PDB file of N, CA and C in Angstrom:
ATOM      1  N   UNK A 909      39.333 -22.639  53.667  1.00 82.00           N
ATOM      2  CA  UNK A 909      38.499 -21.615  53.094  1.00 82.00           C
ATOM      3  C   UNK A 909      39.200 -20.448  52.432  1.00 82.00           C
ATOM      4  N   UNK A 910      38.091 -19.609  51.793  1.00 87.00           N
ATOM      5  CA  UNK A 910      38.759 -18.231  51.323  1.00 87.00           C
ATOM      6  C   UNK A 910      39.026 -17.323  52.289  1.00 87.00           C
ATOM      7  N   UNK A 911      38.490 -17.183  52.949  1.00 87.00           N
ATOM      8  CA  UNK A 911      38.856 -16.401  53.938  1.00 87.00           C
ATOM      9  C   UNK A 911      40.048 -16.988  54.921  1.00 87.00           C
ATOM     10  N   UNK A 912      40.171 -17.765  55.386  1.00 89.00           N
ATOM     11  CA  UNK A 912      41.567 -18.531  56.112  1.00 89.00           C
ATOM     12  C   UNK A 912      42.657 -18.021  55.297  1.00 89.00           C
ATOM     13  N   UNK A 913      42.408 -18.177  53.856  1.00 91.00           N
ATOM     14  CA  UNK A 913      44.096 -18.001  53.288  1.00 91.00           C
ATOM     15  C   UNK A 913      43.756 -16.693  52.740  1.00 91.00           C
ATOM     16  N   UNK A 914      42.928 -15.758  53.232  1.00 92.00           N
ATOM     17  CA  UNK A 914      42.963 -14.315  52.916  1.00 92.00           C
ATOM     18  C   UNK A 914      43.754 -13.794  54.027  1.00 92.00           C
ATOM     19  N   UNK A 915      42.745 -14.357  55.710  1.00 93.00           N
ATOM     20  CA  UNK A 915      44.169 -14.099  56.589  1.00 93.00           C
ATOM     21  C   UNK A 915      45.485 -14.652  56.636  1.00 93.00           C
ATOM     22  N   UNK A 916      45.466 -15.497  56.143  1.00 94.00           N
ATOM     23  CA  UNK A 916      47.259 -16.066  55.806  1.00 94.00           C
ATOM     24  C   UNK A 916      48.305 -15.539  55.394  1.00 94.00           C
ATOM     25  N   UNK A 917      47.323 -14.506  54.153  1.00 95.00           N
ATOM     26  CA  UNK A 917      48.041 -14.027  52.808  1.00 95.00           C
ATOM     27  C   UNK A 917      48.375 -12.600  53.801  1.00 95.00           C
ATOM     28  N   UNK A 918      47.498 -12.417  55.033  1.00 95.00           N
ATOM     29  CA  UNK A 918      47.477 -10.847  55.588  1.00 95.00           C
ATOM     30  C   UNK A 918      48.396 -11.085  56.909  1.00 95.00           C
ATOM     31  N   UNK A 919      48.509 -11.969  57.296  1.00 97.00           N
ATOM     32  CA  UNK A 919      49.160 -12.320  58.761  1.00 97.00           C
ATOM     33  C   UNK A 919      51.038 -11.356  58.936  1.00 97.00           C
ATOM     34  N   UNK A 920      51.117 -10.558  59.637  1.00 96.00           N
ATOM     35  CA  UNK A 920      52.342  -9.784  60.056  1.00 96.00           C
ATOM     36  C   UNK A 920      52.480  -9.774  61.540  1.00 96.00           C
ATOM     37  N   UNK A 921      53.344  -9.734  61.677  1.00 94.00           N
ATOM     38  CA  UNK A 921      54.242  -9.447  63.238  1.00 94.00           C
ATOM     39  C   UNK A 921      53.289  -8.582  64.096  1.00 94.00           C
ATOM     40  N   UNK A 922      52.691  -7.655  63.059  1.00 94.00           N
ATOM     41  CA  UNK A 922      51.566  -6.613  63.786  1.00 94.00           C
ATOM     42  C   UNK A 922      50.137  -6.875  64.198  1.00 94.00           C
ATOM     43  N   UNK A 923      49.489  -8.592  63.450  1.00 96.00           N
ATOM     44  CA  UNK A 923      48.565  -8.799  63.406  1.00 96.00           C
ATOM     45  C   UNK A 923      48.405 -10.391  64.077  1.00 96.00           C
ATOM     46  N   UNK A 924      49.942 -10.497  64.144  1.00 96.00           N
ATOM     47  CA  UNK A 924      49.479 -12.168  64.697  1.00 96.00           C
ATOM     48  C   UNK A 924      49.173 -12.657  65.687  1.00 96.00           C
ATOM     49  N   UNK A 925      49.254 -11.528  66.677  1.00 95.00           N
ATOM     50  CA  UNK A 925      48.531 -11.779  68.045  1.00 95.00           C
ATOM     51  C   UNK A 925      47.072 -11.506  68.065  1.00 95.00           C
ATOM     52  N   UNK A 926      46.529 -10.753  67.472  1.00 95.00           N
ATOM     53  CA  UNK A 926      45.113 -11.088  67.524  1.00 95.00           C
ATOM     54  C   UNK A 926      44.424 -11.925  66.310  1.00 95.00           C
ATOM     55  N   UNK A 927      44.806 -12.601  65.145  1.00 96.00           N
ATOM     56  CA  UNK A 927      44.529 -13.384  64.665  1.00 96.00           C
ATOM     57  C   UNK A 927      45.173 -15.035  65.445  1.00 96.00           C
ATOM     58  N   UNK A 928      46.076 -14.999  66.077  1.00 96.00           N
ATOM     59  CA  UNK A 928      46.574 -16.350  66.986  1.00 96.00           C
ATOM     60  C   UNK A 928      45.094 -16.401  68.309  1.00 96.00           C
ATOM     61  N   UNK A 929      44.762 -15.411  68.500  1.00 95.00           N
ATOM     62  CA  UNK A 929      43.513 -15.400  69.494  1.00 95.00           C
ATOM     63  C   UNK A 929      42.126 -15.941  68.832  1.00 95.00           C
ATOM     64  N   UNK A 930      42.226 -15.288  67.695  1.00 94.00           N
ATOM     65  CA  UNK A 930      40.730 -15.504  67.023  1.00 94.00           C
ATOM     66  C   UNK A 930      40.830 -16.880  66.092  1.00 94.00           C
ATOM     67  N   UNK A 931      42.109 -17.562  65.961  1.00 96.00           N
ATOM     68  CA  UNK A 931      41.955 -18.753  65.052  1.00 96.00           C
ATOM     69  C   UNK A 931      42.093 -19.681  66.138  1.00 96.00           C
ATOM     70  N   UNK A 932      42.262 -19.259  67.709  1.00 95.00           N
ATOM     71  CA  UNK A 932      41.913 -20.164  68.599  1.00 95.00           C
ATOM     72  C   UNK A 932      40.602 -20.750  69.259  1.00 95.00           C
ATOM     73  N   UNK A 933      39.808 -19.581  68.884  1.00 94.00           N
ATOM     74  CA  UNK A 933      38.548 -19.282  69.378  1.00 94.00           C
ATOM     75  C   UNK A 933      37.352 -19.867  68.263  1.00 94.00           C
ATOM     76  N   UNK A 934      38.127 -19.608  67.318  1.00 95.00           N
ATOM     77  CA  UNK A 934      37.405 -20.529  66.133  1.00 95.00           C
ATOM     78  C   UNK A 934      37.851 -21.967  65.423  1.00 95.00           C
ATOM     79  N   UNK A 935      38.545 -22.382  66.112  1.00 95.00           N
ATOM     80  CA  UNK A 935      39.488 -23.950  65.967  1.00 95.00           C
ATOM     81  C   UNK A 935      39.565 -23.842  64.661  1.00 95.00           C
ATOM     82  N   UNK A 936      40.733 -22.595  64.339  1.00 95.00           N
ATOM     83  CA  UNK A 936      41.152 -22.637  63.080  1.00 95.00           C
ATOM     84  C   UNK A 936      42.664 -22.988  63.266  1.00 95.00           C
ATOM     85  N   UNK A 937      43.168 -24.544  62.822  1.00 94.00           N
ATOM     86  CA  UNK A 937      44.187 -24.979  63.406  1.00 94.00           C
ATOM     87  C   UNK A 937      45.574 -24.310  62.543  1.00 94.00           C
ATOM     88  N   UNK A 938      45.020 -24.130  60.791  1.00 94.00           N
ATOM     89  CA  UNK A 938      46.116 -23.967  59.926  1.00 94.00           C
ATOM     90  C   UNK A 938      46.551 -22.802  60.946  1.00 94.00           C
ATOM     91  N   UNK A 939      45.201 -21.549  60.366  1.00 95.00           N
ATOM     92  CA  UNK A 939      45.958 -20.363  60.908  1.00 95.00           C
ATOM     93  C   UNK A 939      46.646 -20.062  61.805  1.00 95.00           C
ATOM     94  N   UNK A 940      46.214 -20.578  62.929  1.00 96.00           N
ATOM     95  CA  UNK A 940      46.814 -20.615  64.291  1.00 96.00           C
ATOM     96  C   UNK A 940      48.165 -21.445  64.574  1.00 96.00           C
ATOM     97  N   UNK A 941      48.171 -22.038  63.716  1.00 95.00           N
ATOM     98  CA  UNK A 941      49.979 -22.462  63.686  1.00 95.00           C
ATOM     99  C   UNK A 941      50.845 -21.546  63.172  1.00 95.00           C
ATOM    100  N   UNK A 942      50.083 -20.925  61.814  1.00 96.00           N
ATOM    101  CA  UNK A 942      50.727 -20.101  61.449  1.00 96.00           C
ATOM    102  C   UNK A 942      51.011 -18.828  62.102  1.00 96.00           C
ATOM    103  N   UNK A 943      50.137 -18.256  62.549  1.00 97.00           N
ATOM    104  CA  UNK A 943      50.611 -17.435  63.962  1.00 97.00           C
ATOM    105  C   UNK A 943      51.538 -17.317  64.406  1.00 97.00           C
ATOM    106  N   UNK A 944      51.770 -18.734  65.564  1.00 96.00           N
ATOM    107  CA  UNK A 944      51.870 -19.165  66.267  1.00 96.00           C
ATOM    108  C   UNK A 944      53.539 -19.060  66.180  1.00 96.00           C
ATOM    109  N   UNK A 945      53.637 -19.112  64.573  1.00 95.00           N
ATOM    110  CA  UNK A 945      55.337 -19.415  64.048  1.00 95.00           C
ATOM    111  C   UNK A 945      56.085 -17.960  63.994  1.00 95.00           C
ATOM    112  N   UNK A 946      54.711 -17.286  63.547  1.00 96.00           N
ATOM    113  CA  UNK A 946      55.370 -16.089  63.098  1.00 96.00           C
ATOM    114  C   UNK A 946      55.657 -15.161  64.287  1.00 96.00           C
ATOM    115  N   UNK A 947      55.164 -15.200  65.753  1.00 96.00           N
ATOM    116  CA  UNK A 947      54.892 -14.461  66.710  1.00 96.00           C
ATOM    117  C   UNK A 947      56.515 -14.826  67.188  1.00 96.00           C
ATOM    118  N   UNK A 948      56.563 -16.324  67.315  1.00 95.00           N
ATOM    119  CA  UNK A 948      58.189 -17.081  67.494  1.00 95.00           C
ATOM    120  C   UNK A 948      59.161 -16.731  66.593  1.00 95.00           C
ATOM    121  N   UNK A 949      59.338 -16.200  65.574  1.00 95.00           N
ATOM    122  CA  UNK A 949      60.113 -15.438  64.582  1.00 95.00           C
ATOM    123  C   UNK A 949      60.198 -14.300  64.907  1.00 95.00           C
ATOM    124  N   UNK A 950      59.117 -13.752  64.962  1.00 94.00           N
ATOM    125  CA  UNK A 950      59.148 -11.991  65.281  1.00 94.00           C
ATOM    126  C   UNK A 950      58.748 -11.573  66.642  1.00 94.00           C
ATOM    127  N   UNK A 951      59.436 -12.260  67.348  1.00 92.00           N
ATOM    128  CA  UNK A 951      58.834 -12.095  69.276  1.00 92.00           C
ATOM    129  C   UNK A 951      59.445 -11.098  69.254  1.00 92.00           C
ATOM    130  N   UNK A 952      60.385 -10.250  68.945  1.00 92.00           N
ATOM    131  CA  UNK A 952      61.109  -9.191  69.215  1.00 92.00           C
ATOM    132  C   UNK A 952      60.085  -8.006  68.494  1.00 92.00           C
ATOM    133  N   UNK A 953      59.485  -7.984  67.718  1.00 93.00           N
ATOM    134  CA  UNK A 953      58.995  -6.800  66.806  1.00 93.00           C
ATOM    135  C   UNK A 953      57.570  -7.026  67.909  1.00 93.00           C
ATOM    136  N   UNK A 954      56.862  -8.548  68.024  1.00 93.00           N
ATOM    137  CA  UNK A 954      55.628  -8.337  68.683  1.00 93.00           C
ATOM    138  C   UNK A 954      55.885  -8.149  69.866  1.00 93.00           C
ATOM    139  N   UNK A 955      56.806  -8.055  70.590  1.00 92.00           N
ATOM    140  CA  UNK A 955      56.663  -7.526  72.232  1.00 92.00           C
ATOM    141  C   UNK A 955      56.744  -6.256  72.254  1.00 92.00           C
ATOM    142  N   UNK A 956      57.460  -5.338  71.205  1.00 94.00           N
ATOM    143  CA  UNK A 956      57.463  -3.992  71.154  1.00 94.00           C
ATOM    144  C   UNK A 956      55.823  -3.020  70.690  1.00 94.00           C
ATOM    145  N   UNK A 957      55.072  -4.340  70.722  1.00 93.00           N
ATOM    146  CA  UNK A 957      53.864  -3.402  70.369  1.00 93.00           C
ATOM    147  C   UNK A 957      53.104  -3.277  72.094  1.00 93.00           C
ATOM    148  N   UNK A 958      52.419  -1.969  71.283  1.00 93.00           N
ATOM    149  CA  UNK A 958      52.088  -1.265  72.650  1.00 93.00           C
ATOM    150  C   UNK A 958      50.339  -2.281  72.669  1.00 93.00           C
ATOM    151  N   UNK A 959      50.802  -2.269  74.264  1.00 92.00           N
ATOM    152  CA  UNK A 959      49.280  -3.652  74.730  1.00 92.00           C
ATOM    153  C   UNK A 959      49.385  -4.883  74.327  1.00 92.00           C
ATOM    154  N   UNK A 960      50.274  -5.536  73.891  1.00 91.00           N
ATOM    155  CA  UNK A 960      50.357  -6.878  73.281  1.00 91.00           C
ATOM    156  C   UNK A 960      50.195  -7.705  74.240  1.00 91.00           C
ATOM    157  N   UNK A 961      50.512  -7.585  75.436  1.00 90.00           N
ATOM    158  CA  UNK A 961      50.055  -8.560  76.914  1.00 90.00           C
ATOM    159  C   UNK A 961      48.903  -8.435  76.966  1.00 90.00           C
ATOM    160  N   UNK A 962      48.681  -7.483  77.242  1.00 90.00           N
ATOM    161  CA  UNK A 962      47.110  -6.996  77.445  1.00 90.00           C
ATOM    162  C   UNK A 962      46.072  -8.332  76.365  1.00 90.00           C
ATOM    163  N   UNK A 963      46.165  -8.328  74.883  1.00 87.00           N
ATOM    164  CA  UNK A 963      45.826  -9.106  74.078  1.00 87.00           C
ATOM    165  C   UNK A 963      45.467 -10.302  74.610  1.00 87.00           C
ATOM    166  N   UNK A 964      46.548 -11.343  74.920  1.00 87.00           N
ATOM    167  CA  UNK A 964      47.065 -12.459  75.532  1.00 87.00           C
ATOM    168  C   UNK A 964      47.051 -12.604  76.848  1.00 87.00           C
ATOM    169  N   UNK A 965      47.300 -12.227  77.821  1.00 89.00           N
ATOM    170  CA  UNK A 965      46.447 -12.699  78.896  1.00 89.00           C
ATOM    171  C   UNK A 965      45.996 -13.219  80.030  1.00 89.00           C
ATOM    172  N   UNK A 966      44.566 -13.338  79.425  1.00 90.00           N
ATOM    173  CA  UNK A 966      43.750 -13.946  79.403  1.00 90.00           C
ATOM    174  C   UNK A 966      43.392 -15.245  78.979  1.00 90.00           C
ATOM    175  N   UNK A 967      44.581 -15.462  78.007  1.00 92.00           N
ATOM    176  CA  UNK A 967      44.448 -16.723  77.573  1.00 92.00           C
ATOM    177  C   UNK A 967      45.538 -17.496  77.476  1.00 92.00           C
ATOM    178  N   UNK A 968      46.321 -18.607  78.742  1.00 91.00           N
ATOM    179  CA  UNK A 968      46.947 -19.038  79.218  1.00 91.00           C
ATOM    180  C   UNK A 968      47.293 -19.826  78.918  1.00 91.00           C
ATOM    181  N   UNK A 969      46.553 -20.794  77.880  1.00 93.00           N
ATOM    182  CA  UNK A 969      47.047 -21.916  77.199  1.00 93.00           C
ATOM    183  C   UNK A 969      47.945 -21.126  76.284  1.00 93.00           C
ATOM    184  N   UNK A 970      47.157 -20.140  75.366  1.00 93.00           N
ATOM    185  CA  UNK A 970      48.029 -20.016  74.016  1.00 93.00           C
ATOM    186  C   UNK A 970      49.081 -19.387  74.746  1.00 93.00           C
ATOM    187  N   UNK A 971      49.293 -18.652  75.796  1.00 91.00           N
ATOM    188  CA  UNK A 971      50.612 -18.206  76.030  1.00 91.00           C
ATOM    189  C   UNK A 971      51.579 -19.597  76.219  1.00 91.00           C
ATOM    190  N   UNK A 972      51.278 -20.212  76.909  1.00 93.00           N
ATOM    191  CA  UNK A 972      51.857 -21.561  77.276  1.00 93.00           C
ATOM    192  C   UNK A 972      52.109 -22.374  75.632  1.00 93.00           C
ATOM    193  N   UNK A 973      51.602 -22.375  74.774  1.00 93.00           N
ATOM    194  CA  UNK A 973      51.501 -23.127  73.597  1.00 93.00           C
ATOM    195  C   UNK A 973      52.676 -21.967  72.909  1.00 93.00           C
ATOM    196  N   UNK A 974      52.584 -20.651  72.714  1.00 93.00           N
ATOM    197  CA  UNK A 974      53.821 -19.720  72.279  1.00 93.00           C
ATOM    198  C   UNK A 974      54.985 -19.964  73.179  1.00 93.00           C
ATOM    199  N   UNK A 975      55.340 -20.286  74.178  1.00 92.00           N
ATOM    200  CA  UNK A 975      56.333 -20.436  74.757  1.00 92.00           C
ATOM    201  C   UNK A 975      57.330 -21.796  74.554  1.00 92.00           C
ATOM    202  N   UNK A 976      56.443 -22.803  74.507  1.00 94.00           N
ATOM    203  CA  UNK A 976      56.825 -24.537  73.705  1.00 94.00           C
ATOM    204  C   UNK A 976      57.011 -24.412  72.558  1.00 94.00           C
ATOM    205  N   UNK A 977      56.490 -23.246  72.015  1.00 93.00           N
ATOM    206  CA  UNK A 977      57.403 -23.268  70.544  1.00 93.00           C
ATOM    207  C   UNK A 977      58.454 -22.911  70.284  1.00 93.00           C
ATOM    208  N   UNK A 978      58.566 -21.458  71.061  1.00 91.00           N
ATOM    209  CA  UNK A 978      59.982 -21.068  71.255  1.00 91.00           C
ATOM    210  C   UNK A 978      60.918 -21.869  72.030  1.00 91.00           C
ATOM    211  N   UNK A 979      60.672 -22.678  72.866  1.00 93.00           N
ATOM    212  CA  UNK A 979      61.444 -23.317  73.588  1.00 93.00           C
ATOM    213  C   UNK A 979      61.927 -24.676  72.252  1.00 93.00           C
ATOM    214  N   UNK A 980      60.935 -24.977  71.209  1.00 91.00           N
ATOM    215  CA  UNK A 980      61.281 -25.674  70.533  1.00 91.00           C
ATOM    216  C   UNK A 980      62.246 -25.132  68.894  1.00 91.00           C
ATOM    217  N   UNK A 981      62.221 -24.039  69.209  1.00 82.00           N
ATOM    218  CA  UNK A 981      62.544 -23.305  67.970  1.00 82.00           C
ATOM    219  C   UNK A 981      64.065 -23.962  67.582  1.00 82.00           C
TER     220      UNK A 981
END
């Protein structure tokens, strides 16, 4: 959809965690995969953000998926 395309076009290291959580909650697989890949690619940038862990700590399944993606990199 146009909404998903717009979110994908605006995907950055700064908003990837937020978009990953949102994509997971709304079952938007394409956006979820893209956000996860960007988090893996820019993991150093992501973990330097203030409050990054607070955003994802209650989403254990997402943390597991990101770590698996990092291991498969």
